[in-house]
Coordinates of C-alpha atoms and ligand atoms in Angstrom, one line a residue:
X1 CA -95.8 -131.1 53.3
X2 CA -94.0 -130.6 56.4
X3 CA -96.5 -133.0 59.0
X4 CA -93.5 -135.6 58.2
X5 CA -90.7 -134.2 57.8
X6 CA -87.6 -135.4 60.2
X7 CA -87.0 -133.1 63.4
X8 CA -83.5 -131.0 63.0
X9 CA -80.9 -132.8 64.2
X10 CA -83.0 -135.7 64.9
X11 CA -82.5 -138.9 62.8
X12 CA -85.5 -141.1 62.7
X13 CA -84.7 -145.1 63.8
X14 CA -84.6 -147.8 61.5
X15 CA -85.3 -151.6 62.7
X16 CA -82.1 -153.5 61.3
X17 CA -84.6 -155.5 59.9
X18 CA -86.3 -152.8 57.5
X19 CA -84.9 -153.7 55.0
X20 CA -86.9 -151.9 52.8
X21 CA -85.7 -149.1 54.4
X22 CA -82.3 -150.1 53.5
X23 CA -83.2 -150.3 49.9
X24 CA -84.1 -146.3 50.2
X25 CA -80.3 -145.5 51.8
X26 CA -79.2 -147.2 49.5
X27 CA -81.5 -145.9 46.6
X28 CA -80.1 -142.1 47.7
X29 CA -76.8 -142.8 47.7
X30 CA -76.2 -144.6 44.7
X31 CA -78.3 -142.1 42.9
X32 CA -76.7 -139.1 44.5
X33 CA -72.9 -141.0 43.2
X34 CA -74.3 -141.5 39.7
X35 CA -75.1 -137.9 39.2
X36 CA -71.7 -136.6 40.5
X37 CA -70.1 -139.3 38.0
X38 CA -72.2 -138.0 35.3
X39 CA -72.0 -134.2 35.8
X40 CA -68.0 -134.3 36.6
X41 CA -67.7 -136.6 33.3
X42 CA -69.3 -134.0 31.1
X43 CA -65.7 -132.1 30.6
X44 CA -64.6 -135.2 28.9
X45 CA -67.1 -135.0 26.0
X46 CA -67.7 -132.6 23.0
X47 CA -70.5 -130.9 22.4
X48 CA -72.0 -133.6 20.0
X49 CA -72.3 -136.2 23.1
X50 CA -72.6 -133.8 26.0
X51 CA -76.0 -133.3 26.5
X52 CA -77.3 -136.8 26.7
X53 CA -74.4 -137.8 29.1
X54 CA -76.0 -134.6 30.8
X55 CA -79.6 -136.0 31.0
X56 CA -78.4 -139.0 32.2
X57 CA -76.8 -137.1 35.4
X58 CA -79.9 -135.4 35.6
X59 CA -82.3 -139.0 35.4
X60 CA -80.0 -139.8 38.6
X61 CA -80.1 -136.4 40.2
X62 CA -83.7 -135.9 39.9
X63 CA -84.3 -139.9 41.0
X64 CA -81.8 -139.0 44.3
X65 CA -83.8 -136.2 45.3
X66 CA -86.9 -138.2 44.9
X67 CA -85.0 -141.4 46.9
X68 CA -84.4 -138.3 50.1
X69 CA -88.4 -137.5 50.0
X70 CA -89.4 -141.3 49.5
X71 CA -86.6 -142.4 52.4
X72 CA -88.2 -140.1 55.0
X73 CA -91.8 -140.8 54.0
X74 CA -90.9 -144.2 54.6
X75 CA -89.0 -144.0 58.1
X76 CA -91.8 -142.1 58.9
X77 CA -95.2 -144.0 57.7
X78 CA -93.7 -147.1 57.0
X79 CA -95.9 -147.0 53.9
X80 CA -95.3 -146.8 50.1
X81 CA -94.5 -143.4 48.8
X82 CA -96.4 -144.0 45.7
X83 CA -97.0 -140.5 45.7
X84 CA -93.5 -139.4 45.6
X85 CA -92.6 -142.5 43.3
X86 CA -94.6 -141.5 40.1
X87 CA -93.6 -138.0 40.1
X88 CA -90.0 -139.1 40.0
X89 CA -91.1 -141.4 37.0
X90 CA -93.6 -138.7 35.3
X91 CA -90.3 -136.5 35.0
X92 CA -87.6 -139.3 34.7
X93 CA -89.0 -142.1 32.1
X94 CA -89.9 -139.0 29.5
X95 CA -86.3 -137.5 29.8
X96 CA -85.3 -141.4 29.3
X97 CA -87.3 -141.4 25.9
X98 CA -85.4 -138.1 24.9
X99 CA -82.4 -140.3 25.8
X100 CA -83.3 -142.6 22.6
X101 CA -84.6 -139.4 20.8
X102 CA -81.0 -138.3 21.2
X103 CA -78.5 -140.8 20.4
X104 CA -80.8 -141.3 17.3
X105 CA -80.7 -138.0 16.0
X106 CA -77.8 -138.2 14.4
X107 CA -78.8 -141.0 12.0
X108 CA -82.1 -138.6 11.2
X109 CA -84.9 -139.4 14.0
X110 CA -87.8 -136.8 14.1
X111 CA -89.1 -135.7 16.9
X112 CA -92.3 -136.7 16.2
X113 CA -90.9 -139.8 17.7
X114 CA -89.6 -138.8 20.9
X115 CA -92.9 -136.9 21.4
X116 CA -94.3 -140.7 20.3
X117 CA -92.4 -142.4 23.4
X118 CA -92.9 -139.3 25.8
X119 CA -97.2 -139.7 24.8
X120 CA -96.8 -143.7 25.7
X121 CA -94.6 -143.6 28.8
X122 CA -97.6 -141.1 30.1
X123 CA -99.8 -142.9 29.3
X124 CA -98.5 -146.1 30.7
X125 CA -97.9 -143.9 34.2
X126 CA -101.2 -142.5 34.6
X127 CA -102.6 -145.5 34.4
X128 CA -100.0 -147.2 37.0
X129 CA -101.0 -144.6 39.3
X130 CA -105.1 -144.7 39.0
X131 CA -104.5 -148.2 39.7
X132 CA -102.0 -147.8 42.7
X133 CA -104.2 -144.9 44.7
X134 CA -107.6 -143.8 43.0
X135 CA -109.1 -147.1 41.8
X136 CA -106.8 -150.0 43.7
X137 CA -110.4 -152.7 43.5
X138 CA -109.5 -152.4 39.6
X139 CA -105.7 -152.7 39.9
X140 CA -105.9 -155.4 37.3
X141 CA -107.7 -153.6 34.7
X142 CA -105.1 -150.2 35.2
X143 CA -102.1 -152.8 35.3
X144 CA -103.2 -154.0 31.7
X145 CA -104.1 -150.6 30.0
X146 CA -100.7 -149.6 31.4
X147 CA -98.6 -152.7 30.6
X148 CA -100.2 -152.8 26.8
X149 CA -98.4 -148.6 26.4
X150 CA -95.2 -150.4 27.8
X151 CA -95.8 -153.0 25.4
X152 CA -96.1 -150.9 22.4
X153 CA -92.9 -148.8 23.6
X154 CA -91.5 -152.5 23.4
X155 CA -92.5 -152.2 19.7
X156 CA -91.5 -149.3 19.0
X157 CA -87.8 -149.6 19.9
X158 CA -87.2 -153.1 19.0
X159 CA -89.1 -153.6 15.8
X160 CA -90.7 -150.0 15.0
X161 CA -89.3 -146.7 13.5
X162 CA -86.9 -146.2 16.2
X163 CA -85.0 -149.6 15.4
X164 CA -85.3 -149.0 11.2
X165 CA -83.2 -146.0 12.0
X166 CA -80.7 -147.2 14.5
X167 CA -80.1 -149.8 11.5
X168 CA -79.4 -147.4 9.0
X169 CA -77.1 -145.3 11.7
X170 CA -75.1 -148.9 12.9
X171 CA -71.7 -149.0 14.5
X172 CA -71.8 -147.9 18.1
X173 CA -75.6 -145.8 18.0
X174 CA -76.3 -149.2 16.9
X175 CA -75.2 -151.2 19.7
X176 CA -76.2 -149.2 22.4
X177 CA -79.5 -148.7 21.1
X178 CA -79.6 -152.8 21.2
X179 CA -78.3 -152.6 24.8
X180 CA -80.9 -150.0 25.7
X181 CA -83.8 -151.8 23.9
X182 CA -82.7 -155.0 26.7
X183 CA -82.9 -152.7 29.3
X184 CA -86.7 -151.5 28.4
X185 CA -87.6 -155.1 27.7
X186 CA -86.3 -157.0 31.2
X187 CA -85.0 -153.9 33.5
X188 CA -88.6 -152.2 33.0
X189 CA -90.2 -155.4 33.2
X190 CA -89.5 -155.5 37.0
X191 CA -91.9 -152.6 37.2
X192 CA -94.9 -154.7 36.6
X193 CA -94.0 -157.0 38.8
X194 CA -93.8 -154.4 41.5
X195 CA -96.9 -153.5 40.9
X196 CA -98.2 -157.1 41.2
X197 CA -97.0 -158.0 44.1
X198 CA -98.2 -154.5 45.8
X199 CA -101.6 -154.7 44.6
X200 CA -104.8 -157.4 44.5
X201 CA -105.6 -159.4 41.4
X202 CA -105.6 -162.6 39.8
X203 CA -102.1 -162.9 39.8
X204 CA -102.4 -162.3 43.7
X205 CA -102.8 -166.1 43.9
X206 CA -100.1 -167.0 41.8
X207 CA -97.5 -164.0 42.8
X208 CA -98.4 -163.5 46.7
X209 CA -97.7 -160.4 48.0
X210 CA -94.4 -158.5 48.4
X211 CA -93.0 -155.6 48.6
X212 CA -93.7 -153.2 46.2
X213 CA -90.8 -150.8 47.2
X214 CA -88.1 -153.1 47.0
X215 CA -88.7 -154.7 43.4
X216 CA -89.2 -150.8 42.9
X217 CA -86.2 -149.7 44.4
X218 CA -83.9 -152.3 42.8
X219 CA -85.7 -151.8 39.2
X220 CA -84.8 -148.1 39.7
X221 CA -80.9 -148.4 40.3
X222 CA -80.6 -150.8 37.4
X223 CA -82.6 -148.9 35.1
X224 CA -81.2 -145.5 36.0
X225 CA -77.5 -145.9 36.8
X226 CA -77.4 -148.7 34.2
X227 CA -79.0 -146.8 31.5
X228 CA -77.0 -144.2 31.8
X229 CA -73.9 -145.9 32.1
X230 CA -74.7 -147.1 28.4
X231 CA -75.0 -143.9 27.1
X232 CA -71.7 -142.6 29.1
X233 CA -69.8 -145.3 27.3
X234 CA -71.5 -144.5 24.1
X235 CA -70.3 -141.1 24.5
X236 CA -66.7 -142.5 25.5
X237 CA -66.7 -144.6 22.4
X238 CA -68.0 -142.8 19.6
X239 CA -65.1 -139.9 20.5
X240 CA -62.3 -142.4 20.4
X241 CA -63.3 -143.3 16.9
Ligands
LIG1 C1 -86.7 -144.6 36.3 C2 -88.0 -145.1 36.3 C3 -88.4 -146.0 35.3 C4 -87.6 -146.4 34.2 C5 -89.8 -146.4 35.5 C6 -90.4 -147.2 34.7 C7 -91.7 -147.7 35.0 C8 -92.5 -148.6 34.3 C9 -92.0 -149.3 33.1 C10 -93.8 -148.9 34.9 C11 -94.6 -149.8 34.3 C12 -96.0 -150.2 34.8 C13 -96.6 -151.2 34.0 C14 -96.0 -151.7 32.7 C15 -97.9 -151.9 34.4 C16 -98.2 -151.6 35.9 C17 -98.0 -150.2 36.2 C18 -96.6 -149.7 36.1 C19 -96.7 -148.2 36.0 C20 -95.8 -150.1 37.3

C-alpha cells in the first residue's frame, strides 16, 4: 500500500500537459465540494427526504476519497487505477440503486427491487473488471456480459417495475425518477465507452484508442454530482409543496 504513496511534504510534478492528471485534481475537488454541499444541506430537510440527500453526500464523499488514492496512483505510475476505480463503483453505483429504492418508497417499492438493481450493477462491475485486469485478450466478451446487466437496469427503470410505480406515485417522484432514468441511459453510457477506448476489440478499429481515465473521470462528475443534485432538488421541491 504505501510503495507509492507521496513523500511528506513532497508534492509529486505534473507535466502541464497531463491532462489526465488534471482530470483527477479536478475529479477530487469537485467531489470533495459536492459532499460539503450535500452534508451542510441536510439541516434544510425533514426527516422524510433527509437520508437520500444524505447518500447522495456520501456517493460524493466516498468518490472524493477514491479521486485522492486514484490522483496519486496516477502522478506516480502514470497508469490507470483500475484497481482503485471499481472499488469506488462496487460501493458507489449500489448506494446509487438505493437512491431509486428510496425516492420510490413512498409510492410502495419493495425492496426486493433495490436488492434487484444492487444484484445487476454487481454483476455488470465484476464483469467490467475481469475484463479490465484478469482476462484483458477477452475484453470484448466481459464488455458484452457487462453491458447486457446495464442493459436490463435500462429496463428496469424505464419500462420495468421501477417505472409502473413511479407512475402510480407522479408529481415530483415522477419527474425526477424521469430525470434519473436519462442519466442511467446517456451519463452511464460513457462508461462503456471508457472501457472501449482503454481496452482491444473489434471496436478498436472503429473507436481507436483513448484514454480510459478521462471519459471515466468526466462520466464520474456528471453522474455523481449530477445525480445527486436531482435528488437535492427533489428534496427541495417536494417540501415546498
Ligand atoms: C459513480 C460511478 C458510476 C455511476 C459507474 C457506472 C459504471 C458503469 C455503468 C459501467 C459500465 C460498464 C459497461 C456497461 C460495459 C463495460 C464495463 C463497464 C463496467 C465499464
Amino acid at each position: 500500500m504505501t510503495n507509492f504513496m507521496l513523500i511528506p511534504g513532497m508534492v509529486s510534478k505534473l507535466l502541464p500537459t497531463d491532462y489526465v492528471g488534471f482530470t483527477f485534481f479536478i475529479g477530487c475537488m469537485a467531489m470533495m465540494a459536492a459532499s460539503a454541499f450535500f452534508f451542510l444541506s441536510l439541516n434544510q430537510f425533514d426527516k422524510k427526504w433527509r437520508v437520500s440527500v444524505l447518500v447522495s453526500g456520501l456517493i460524493t464523499f466516498i468518490a472524493a476519497v477514491h479521486y485522492f488514492y486514484m490522483r496519486d496512483y496516477w502522478t506516480a505510475f502514470q497508469e490507470s487505477p483500475t484497481f482503485f476505480r471499481y472499488v469506488d463503483w462496487t460501493l458507489t453505483v449500489p448506494l446509487m440503486c438505493v437512491e431509486f429504492y428510496l425516492i420510490l418508497k413512498v409510492a410502495g417499492a419493495k425492496q426486493s427491487l433495490m436488492w434487484k438493481m444492487i444484484f445487476l450493477s454487481l454483476v455488470m462491475l465484476v464483469t467490467g473488471y475481469a475484463g479490465e485486469t484478469i482476462d484483458r485478450p477477452n475484453a470484448w466478451l466481459w464488455g458484452l456480459i457487462s453491458g447486457i446487466a446495464y442493459f436490463v437496469i435500462v429496463y428496469e427503470i424505464w419500462l420495468g417495475e421501477a417505472s409502473k410505480i413511479a407512475q402510480a406515485a407522479g408529481g415530483n417522484v415522477l419527474s425526477a425518477h424521469k430525470i434519473l432514468c436519462w442519466f442511467v441511459l446517456v451519463g452511464w453510457a460513457i462508461y462503456p465507452l471508457g472501457y472501449m477506448l482503454g481496452t482491444d476489440g473489434w471496436y478498436t478499429g472503429i473507436l481507436g484508442k483513448g484514454s480510459v481515465d478521462v471519459a471515466y473521470n468526466i462520466a464520474d462528475a456528471i453522474n455523481k454530482i449530477g445525480f445527486g443534485l436531482v435528488i437535492y432538488n427533489l428534496a427541495q421541491q417536494s417540501q415546498k409543496d
